Short mmCIF file of C-alpha atoms in Angstrom, two decimals:
data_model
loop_
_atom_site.label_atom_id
_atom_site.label_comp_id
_atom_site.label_asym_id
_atom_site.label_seq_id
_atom_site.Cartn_x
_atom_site.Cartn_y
_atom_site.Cartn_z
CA UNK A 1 101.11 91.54 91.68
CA UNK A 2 100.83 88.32 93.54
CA UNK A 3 96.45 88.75 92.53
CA UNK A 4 97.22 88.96 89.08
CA UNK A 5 100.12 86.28 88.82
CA UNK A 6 97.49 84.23 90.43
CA UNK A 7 94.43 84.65 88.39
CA UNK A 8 97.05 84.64 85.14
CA UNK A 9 98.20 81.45 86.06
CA UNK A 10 94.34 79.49 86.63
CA UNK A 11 93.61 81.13 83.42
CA UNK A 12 96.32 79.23 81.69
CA UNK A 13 95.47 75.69 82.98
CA UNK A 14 97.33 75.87 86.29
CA UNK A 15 95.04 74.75 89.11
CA UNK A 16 94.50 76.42 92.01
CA UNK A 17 97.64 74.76 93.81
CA UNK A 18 100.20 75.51 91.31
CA UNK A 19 98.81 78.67 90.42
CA UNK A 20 99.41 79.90 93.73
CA UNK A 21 103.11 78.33 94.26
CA UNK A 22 103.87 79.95 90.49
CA UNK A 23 102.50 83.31 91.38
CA UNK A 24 104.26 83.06 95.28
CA UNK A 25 107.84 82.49 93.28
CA UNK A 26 107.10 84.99 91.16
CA UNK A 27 106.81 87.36 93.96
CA UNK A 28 109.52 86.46 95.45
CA UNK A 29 111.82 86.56 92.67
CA UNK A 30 110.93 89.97 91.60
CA UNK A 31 111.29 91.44 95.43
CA UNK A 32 114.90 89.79 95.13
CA UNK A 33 115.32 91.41 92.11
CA UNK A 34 114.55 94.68 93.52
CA UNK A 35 116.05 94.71 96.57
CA UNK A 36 119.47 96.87 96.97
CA UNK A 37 118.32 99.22 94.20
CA UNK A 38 118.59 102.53 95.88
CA UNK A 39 117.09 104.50 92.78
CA UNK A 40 114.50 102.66 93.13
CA UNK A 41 111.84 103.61 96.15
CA UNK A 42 108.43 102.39 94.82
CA UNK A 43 107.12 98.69 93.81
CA UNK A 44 109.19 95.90 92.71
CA UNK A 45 110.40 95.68 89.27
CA UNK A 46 108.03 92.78 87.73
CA UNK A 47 109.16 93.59 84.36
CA UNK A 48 112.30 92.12 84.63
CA UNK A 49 110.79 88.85 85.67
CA UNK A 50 108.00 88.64 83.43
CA UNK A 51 110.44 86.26 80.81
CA UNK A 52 110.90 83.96 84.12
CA UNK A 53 107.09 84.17 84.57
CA UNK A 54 106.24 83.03 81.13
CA UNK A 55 108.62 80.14 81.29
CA UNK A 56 107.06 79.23 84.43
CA UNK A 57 103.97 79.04 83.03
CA UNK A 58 105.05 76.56 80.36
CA UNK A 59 104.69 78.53 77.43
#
């Protein structure tokens, strides 16, 4: 997820820097957003966040 935040985030102007402090919040704030789920055993939930991501990207 972080790969992919990453490469999203060069590929829409960020440079490398930013990209990877965008893509390292991103991260972050969709492991907080999964933690204390019980139901859920597998991943993190990056769909929730994915709003939050675009915003961050400036768009």
């Amino acid at each position: 997820m972080y790969a992919s935040a990453f490469v999203g985030a060069l590929m829409n102007g960020q440079d490398a820097y930013d990209a990877a402090v965008l893509a390292a919040d991103y991260t972050v704030a969709c492991i907080e957003v999964t933690q204390g789920d019980p139901d859920h055993w597998y991943g993190v939930k990056f769909e929730l966040e994915l709003p939050k991501f675009i915003r961050m990207l400036g768009r």
